[in-house]
mmCIF file of C-alpha atoms and ligand atoms in Angstrom:
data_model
loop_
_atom_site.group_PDB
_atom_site.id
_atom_site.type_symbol
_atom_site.label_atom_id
_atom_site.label_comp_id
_atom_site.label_asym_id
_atom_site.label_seq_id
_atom_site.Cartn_x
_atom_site.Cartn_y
_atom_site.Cartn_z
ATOM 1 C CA UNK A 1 64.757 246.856 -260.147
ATOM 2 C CA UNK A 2 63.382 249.677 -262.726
ATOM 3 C CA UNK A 3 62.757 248.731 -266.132
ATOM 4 C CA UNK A 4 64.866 250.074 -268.873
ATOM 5 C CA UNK A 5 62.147 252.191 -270.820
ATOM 6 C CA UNK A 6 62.030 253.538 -274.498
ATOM 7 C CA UNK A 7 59.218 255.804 -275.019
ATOM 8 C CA UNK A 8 58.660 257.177 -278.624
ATOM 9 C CA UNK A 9 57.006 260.768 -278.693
ATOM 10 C CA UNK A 10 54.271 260.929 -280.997
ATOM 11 C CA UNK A 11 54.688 264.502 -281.459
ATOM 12 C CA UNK A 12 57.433 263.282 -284.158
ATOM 13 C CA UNK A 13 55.179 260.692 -285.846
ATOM 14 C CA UNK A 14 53.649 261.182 -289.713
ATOM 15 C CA UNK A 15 50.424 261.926 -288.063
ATOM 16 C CA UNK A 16 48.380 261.336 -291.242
ATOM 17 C CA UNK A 17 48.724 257.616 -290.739
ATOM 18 C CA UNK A 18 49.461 257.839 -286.479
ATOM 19 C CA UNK A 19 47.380 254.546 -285.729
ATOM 20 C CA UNK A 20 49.747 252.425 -287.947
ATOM 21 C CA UNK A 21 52.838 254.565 -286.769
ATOM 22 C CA UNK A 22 51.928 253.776 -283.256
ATOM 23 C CA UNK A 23 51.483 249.536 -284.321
ATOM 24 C CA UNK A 24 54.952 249.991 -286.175
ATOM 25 C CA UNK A 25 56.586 251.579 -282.983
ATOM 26 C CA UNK A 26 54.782 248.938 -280.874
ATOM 27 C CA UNK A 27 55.883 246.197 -283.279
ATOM 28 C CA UNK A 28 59.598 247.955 -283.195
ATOM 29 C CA UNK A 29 60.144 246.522 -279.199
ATOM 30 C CA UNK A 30 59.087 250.431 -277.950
ATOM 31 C CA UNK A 31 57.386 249.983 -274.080
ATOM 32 C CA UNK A 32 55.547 253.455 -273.694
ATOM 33 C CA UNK A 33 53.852 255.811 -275.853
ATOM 34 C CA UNK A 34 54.914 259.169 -275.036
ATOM 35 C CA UNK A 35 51.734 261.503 -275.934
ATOM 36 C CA UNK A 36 52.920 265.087 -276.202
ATOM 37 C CA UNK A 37 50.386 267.867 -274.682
ATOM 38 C CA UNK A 38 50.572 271.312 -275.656
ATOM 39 C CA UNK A 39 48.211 274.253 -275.222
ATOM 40 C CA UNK A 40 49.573 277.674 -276.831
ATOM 41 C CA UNK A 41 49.616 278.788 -273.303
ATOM 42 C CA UNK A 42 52.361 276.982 -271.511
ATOM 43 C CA UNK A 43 54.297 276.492 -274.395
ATOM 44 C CA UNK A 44 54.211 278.470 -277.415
ATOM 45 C CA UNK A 45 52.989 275.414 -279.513
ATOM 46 C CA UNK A 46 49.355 273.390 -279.865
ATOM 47 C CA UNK A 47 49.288 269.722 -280.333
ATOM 48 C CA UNK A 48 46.417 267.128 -278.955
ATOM 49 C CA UNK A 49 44.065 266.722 -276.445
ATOM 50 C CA UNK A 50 42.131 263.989 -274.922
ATOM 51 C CA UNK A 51 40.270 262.961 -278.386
ATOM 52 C CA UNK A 52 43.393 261.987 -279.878
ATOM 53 C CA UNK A 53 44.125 259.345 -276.364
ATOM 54 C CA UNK A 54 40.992 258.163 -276.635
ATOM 55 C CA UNK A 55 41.562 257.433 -280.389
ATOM 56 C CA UNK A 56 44.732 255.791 -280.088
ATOM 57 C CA UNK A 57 43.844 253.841 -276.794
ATOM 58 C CA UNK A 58 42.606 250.685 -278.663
ATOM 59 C CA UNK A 59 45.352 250.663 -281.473
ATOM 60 C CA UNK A 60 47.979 249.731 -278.553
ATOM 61 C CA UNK A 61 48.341 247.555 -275.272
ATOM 62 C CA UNK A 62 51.291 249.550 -274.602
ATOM 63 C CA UNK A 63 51.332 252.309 -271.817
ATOM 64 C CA UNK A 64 50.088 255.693 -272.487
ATOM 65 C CA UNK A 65 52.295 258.277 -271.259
ATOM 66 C CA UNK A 66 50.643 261.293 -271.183
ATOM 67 C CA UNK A 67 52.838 264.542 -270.999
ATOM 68 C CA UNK A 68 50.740 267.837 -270.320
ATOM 69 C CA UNK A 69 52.806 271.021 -271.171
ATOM 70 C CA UNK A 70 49.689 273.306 -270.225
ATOM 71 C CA UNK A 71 48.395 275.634 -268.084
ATOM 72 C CA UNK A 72 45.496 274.598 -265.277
ATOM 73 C CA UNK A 73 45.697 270.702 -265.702
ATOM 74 C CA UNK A 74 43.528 270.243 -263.210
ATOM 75 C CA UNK A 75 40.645 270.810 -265.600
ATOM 76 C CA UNK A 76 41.445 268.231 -267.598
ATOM 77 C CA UNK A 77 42.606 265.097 -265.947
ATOM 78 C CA UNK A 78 39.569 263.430 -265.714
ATOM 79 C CA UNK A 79 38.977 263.780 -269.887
ATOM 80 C CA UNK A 80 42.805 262.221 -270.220
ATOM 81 C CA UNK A 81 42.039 259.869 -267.721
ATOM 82 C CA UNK A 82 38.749 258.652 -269.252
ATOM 83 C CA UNK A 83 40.347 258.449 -272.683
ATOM 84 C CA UNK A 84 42.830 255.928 -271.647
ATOM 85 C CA UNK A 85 46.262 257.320 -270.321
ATOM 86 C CA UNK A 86 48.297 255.446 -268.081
ATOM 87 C CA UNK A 87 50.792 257.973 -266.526
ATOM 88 C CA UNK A 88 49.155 261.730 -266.240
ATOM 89 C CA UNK A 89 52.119 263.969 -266.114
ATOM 90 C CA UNK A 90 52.006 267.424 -265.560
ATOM 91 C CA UNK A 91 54.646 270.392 -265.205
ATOM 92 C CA UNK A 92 55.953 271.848 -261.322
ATOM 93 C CA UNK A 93 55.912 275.198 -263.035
ATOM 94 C CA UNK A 94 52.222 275.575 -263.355
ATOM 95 C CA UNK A 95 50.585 278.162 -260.687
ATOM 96 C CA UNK A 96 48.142 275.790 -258.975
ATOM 97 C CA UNK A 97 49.491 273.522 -256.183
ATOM 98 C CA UNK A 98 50.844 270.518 -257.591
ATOM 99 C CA UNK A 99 49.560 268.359 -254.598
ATOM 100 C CA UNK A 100 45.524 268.886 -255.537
ATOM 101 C CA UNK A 101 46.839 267.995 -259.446
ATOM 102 C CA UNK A 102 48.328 264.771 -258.316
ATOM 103 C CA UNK A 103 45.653 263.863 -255.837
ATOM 104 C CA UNK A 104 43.467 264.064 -258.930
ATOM 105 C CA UNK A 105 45.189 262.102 -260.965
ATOM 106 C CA UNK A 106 44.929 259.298 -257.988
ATOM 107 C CA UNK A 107 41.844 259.596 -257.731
ATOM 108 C CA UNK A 108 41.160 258.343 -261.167
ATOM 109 C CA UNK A 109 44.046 255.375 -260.234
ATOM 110 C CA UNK A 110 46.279 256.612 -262.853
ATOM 111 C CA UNK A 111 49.801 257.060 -262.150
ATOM 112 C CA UNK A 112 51.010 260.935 -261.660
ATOM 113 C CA UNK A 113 54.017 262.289 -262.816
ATOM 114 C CA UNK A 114 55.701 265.563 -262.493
ATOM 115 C CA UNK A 115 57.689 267.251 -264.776
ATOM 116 C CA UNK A 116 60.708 269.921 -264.394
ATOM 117 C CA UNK A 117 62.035 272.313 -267.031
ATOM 118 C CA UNK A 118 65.626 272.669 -267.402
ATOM 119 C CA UNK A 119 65.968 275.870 -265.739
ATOM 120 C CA UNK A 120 64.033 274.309 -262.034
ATOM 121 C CA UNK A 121 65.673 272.323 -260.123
ATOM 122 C CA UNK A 122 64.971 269.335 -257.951
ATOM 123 C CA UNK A 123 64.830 271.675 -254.792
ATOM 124 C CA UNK A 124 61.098 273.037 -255.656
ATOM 125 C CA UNK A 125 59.659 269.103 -256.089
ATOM 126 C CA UNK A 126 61.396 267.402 -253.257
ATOM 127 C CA UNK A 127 58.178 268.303 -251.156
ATOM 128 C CA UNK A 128 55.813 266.441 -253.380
ATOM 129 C CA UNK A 129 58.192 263.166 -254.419
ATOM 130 C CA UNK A 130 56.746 260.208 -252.003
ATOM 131 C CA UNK A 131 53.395 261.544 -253.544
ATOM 132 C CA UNK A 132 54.245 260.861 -257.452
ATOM 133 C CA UNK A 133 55.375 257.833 -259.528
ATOM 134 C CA UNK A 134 57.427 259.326 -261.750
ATOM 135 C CA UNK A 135 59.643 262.696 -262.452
ATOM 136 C CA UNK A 136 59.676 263.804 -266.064
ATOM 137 C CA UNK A 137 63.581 265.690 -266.671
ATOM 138 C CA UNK A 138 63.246 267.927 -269.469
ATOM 139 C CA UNK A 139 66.472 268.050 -271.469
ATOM 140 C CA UNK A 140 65.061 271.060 -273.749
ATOM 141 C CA UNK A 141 62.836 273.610 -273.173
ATOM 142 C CA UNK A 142 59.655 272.297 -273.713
ATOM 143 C CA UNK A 143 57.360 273.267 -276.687
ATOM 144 C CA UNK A 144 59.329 271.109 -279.833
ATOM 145 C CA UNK A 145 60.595 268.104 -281.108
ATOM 146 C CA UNK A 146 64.112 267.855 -282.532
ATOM 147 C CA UNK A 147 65.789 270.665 -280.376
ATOM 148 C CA UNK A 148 69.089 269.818 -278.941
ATOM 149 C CA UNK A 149 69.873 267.825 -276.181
ATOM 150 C CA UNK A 150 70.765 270.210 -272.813
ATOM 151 C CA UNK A 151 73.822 268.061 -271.139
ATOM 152 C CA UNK A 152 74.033 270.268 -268.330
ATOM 153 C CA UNK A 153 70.422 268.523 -266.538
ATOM 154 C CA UNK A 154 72.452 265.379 -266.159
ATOM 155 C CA UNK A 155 73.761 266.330 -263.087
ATOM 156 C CA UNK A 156 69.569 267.171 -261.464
ATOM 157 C CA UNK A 157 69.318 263.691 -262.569
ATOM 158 C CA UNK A 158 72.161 262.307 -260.479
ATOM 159 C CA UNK A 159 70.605 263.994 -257.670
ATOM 160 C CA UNK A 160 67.510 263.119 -257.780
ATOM 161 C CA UNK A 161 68.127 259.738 -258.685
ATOM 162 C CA UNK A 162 69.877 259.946 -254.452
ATOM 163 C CA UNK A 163 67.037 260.731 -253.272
ATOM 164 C CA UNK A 164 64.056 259.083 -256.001
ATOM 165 C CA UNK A 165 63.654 255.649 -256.260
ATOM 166 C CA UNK A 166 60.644 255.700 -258.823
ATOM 167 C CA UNK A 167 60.984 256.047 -262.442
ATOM 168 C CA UNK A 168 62.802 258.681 -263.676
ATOM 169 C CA UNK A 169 62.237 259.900 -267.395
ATOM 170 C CA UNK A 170 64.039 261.975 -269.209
ATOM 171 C CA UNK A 171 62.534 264.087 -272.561
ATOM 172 C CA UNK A 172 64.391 266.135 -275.152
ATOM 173 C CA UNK A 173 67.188 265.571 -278.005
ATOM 174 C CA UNK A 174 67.933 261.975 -277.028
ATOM 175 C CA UNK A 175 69.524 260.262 -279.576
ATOM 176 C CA UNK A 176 72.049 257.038 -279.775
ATOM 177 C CA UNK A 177 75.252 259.667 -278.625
ATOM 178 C CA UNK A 178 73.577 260.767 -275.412
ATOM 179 C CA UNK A 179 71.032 257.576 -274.218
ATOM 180 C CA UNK A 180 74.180 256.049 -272.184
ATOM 181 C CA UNK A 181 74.859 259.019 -270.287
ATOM 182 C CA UNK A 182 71.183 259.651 -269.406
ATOM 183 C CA UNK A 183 71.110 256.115 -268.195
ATOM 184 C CA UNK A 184 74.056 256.201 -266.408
ATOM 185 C CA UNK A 185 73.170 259.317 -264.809
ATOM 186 C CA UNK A 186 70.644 257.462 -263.334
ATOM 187 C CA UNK A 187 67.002 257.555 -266.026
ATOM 188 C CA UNK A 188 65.483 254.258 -266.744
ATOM 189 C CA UNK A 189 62.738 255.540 -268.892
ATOM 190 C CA UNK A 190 64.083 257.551 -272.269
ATOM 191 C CA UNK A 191 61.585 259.621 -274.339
ATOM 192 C CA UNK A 192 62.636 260.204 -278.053
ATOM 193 C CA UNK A 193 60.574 261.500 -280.811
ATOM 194 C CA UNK A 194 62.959 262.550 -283.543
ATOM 195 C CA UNK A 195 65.700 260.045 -283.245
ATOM 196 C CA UNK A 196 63.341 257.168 -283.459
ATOM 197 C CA UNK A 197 60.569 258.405 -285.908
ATOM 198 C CA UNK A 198 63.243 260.055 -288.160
ATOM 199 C CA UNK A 199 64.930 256.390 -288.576
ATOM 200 C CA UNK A 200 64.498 254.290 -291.434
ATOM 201 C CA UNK A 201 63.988 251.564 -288.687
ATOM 202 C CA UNK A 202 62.452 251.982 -285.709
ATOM 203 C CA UNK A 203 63.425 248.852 -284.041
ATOM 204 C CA UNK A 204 67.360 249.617 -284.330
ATOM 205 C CA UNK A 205 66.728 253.168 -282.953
ATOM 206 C CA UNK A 206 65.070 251.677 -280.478
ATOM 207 C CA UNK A 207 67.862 248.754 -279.905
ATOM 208 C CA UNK A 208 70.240 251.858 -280.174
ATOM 209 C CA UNK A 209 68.251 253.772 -277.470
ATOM 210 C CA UNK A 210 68.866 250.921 -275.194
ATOM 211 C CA UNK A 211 72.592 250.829 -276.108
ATOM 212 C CA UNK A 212 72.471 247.378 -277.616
ATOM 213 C CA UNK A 213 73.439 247.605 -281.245
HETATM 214 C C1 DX5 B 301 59.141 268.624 -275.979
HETATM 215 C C2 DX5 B 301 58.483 267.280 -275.687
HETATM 216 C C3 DX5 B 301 59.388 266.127 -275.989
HETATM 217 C C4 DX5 B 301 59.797 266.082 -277.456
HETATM 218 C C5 DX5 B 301 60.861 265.036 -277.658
HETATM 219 O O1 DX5 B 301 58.373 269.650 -275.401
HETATM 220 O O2 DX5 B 301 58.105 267.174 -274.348
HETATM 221 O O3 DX5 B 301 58.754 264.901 -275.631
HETATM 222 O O4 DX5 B 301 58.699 265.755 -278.257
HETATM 223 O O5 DX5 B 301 61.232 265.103 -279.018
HETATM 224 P P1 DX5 B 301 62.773 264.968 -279.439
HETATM 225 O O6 DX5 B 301 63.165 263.586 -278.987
HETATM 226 O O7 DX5 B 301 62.751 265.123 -280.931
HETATM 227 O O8 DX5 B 301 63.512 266.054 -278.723
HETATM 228 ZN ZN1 ZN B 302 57.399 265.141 -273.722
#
């Protein structure tokens, strides 16, 4: 049975105080850290690189789920690795083959995810599924926090969820509205950045996330 998993995206944290923000969202009931990777190159935005998982590795026993939106990850696995991440996720898009990415990742016994954009679908992955833990569903384009939430990549989600028995996470605009259709559609692990670190309360966006308030 999959767990039912929040994971709060740091990208959306005051990152001026982001070692007590990650304690409060720890504190709040969260179960991953979502750790949002972004290299001008892939996506039109920069963010944080292995320094910042190695800083925030002993602030929190919870799992660090690292999301790399850049070009060439193969270069850098083993620094995210050695810095503490738990899941090393990377994006199907990228031009290297995905199979020597994730058989790095292994090698370094962390878990491998991959990631799809909206506009790929399941189709170009199915190859490489018994070889990852995880598939990462974008539900915006990736690049920013607080875009809207892209209803029509519920349906990849259905379908892969036939065929993909792993954990299945799903990233972009996820709020209180949509978190019961992404579950139902067949996601156990929910990313959120805005929705839960633009809340007064983290624990009942949280609680909300997981449809119980
Ligand atoms: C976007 C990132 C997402 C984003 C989620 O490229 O991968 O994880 O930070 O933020 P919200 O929940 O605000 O869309
Ligand atoms: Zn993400």
């Amino acid at each position: 049975m999959l767990k039912n998993i929040v994971a709060p995206s740091i990208l959306s944290a005051d990152f001026s105080k982001l070692g007590q923000e990650i304690k409060d969202i720890e504190k709040a009931g969260a179960d991953w850290i979502h750790v949002d990777v972004m290299d001008g190159h892939f996506v039109p935005n920069i963010t944080v690189g292995p320094a910042v998982v190695r800083s925030i590795r002993p602030v929190t026993k919870l799992t660090l789920d690292v999301h790399l939106m850049i070009k060439s990850p193969e270069k850098y696995i083993e620094s995210f690795a050695k810095a503490g991440s738990d899941i090393i996720t990377f994006h199907s898009e990228i031009e290297e083959d995905p199979k020597e990415v994730i058989r790095l990742i292994k090698y370094y016994k962390k878990k491998a995810g991959i990631s799809i954009k909206p506009g790929t679908d399941i189709g170009s992955i199915e190859k490489i599924l018994p070889m990852v833990d995880m598939v990462l569903v974008m539900t915006v384009e990736p690049g920013f926090g607080g875009q809207s939430f892209m209803s029509g990549c519920l349906p990849k989600i259905e379908n892969l969820r036939r065929i993909f028995k792993k954990d299945i996470e799903i990233d972009g605009g996820i709020n209180e509205e949509n978190s019961r259709d992404c579950r139902s559609s067949g996601a156990n692990a929910l990313v959120a950045g805005s929705f839960v670190f633009g809340a007064k309360d983290y624990s009942i966006a949280i609680k909300k996330l997981r449809g119980g308030v």
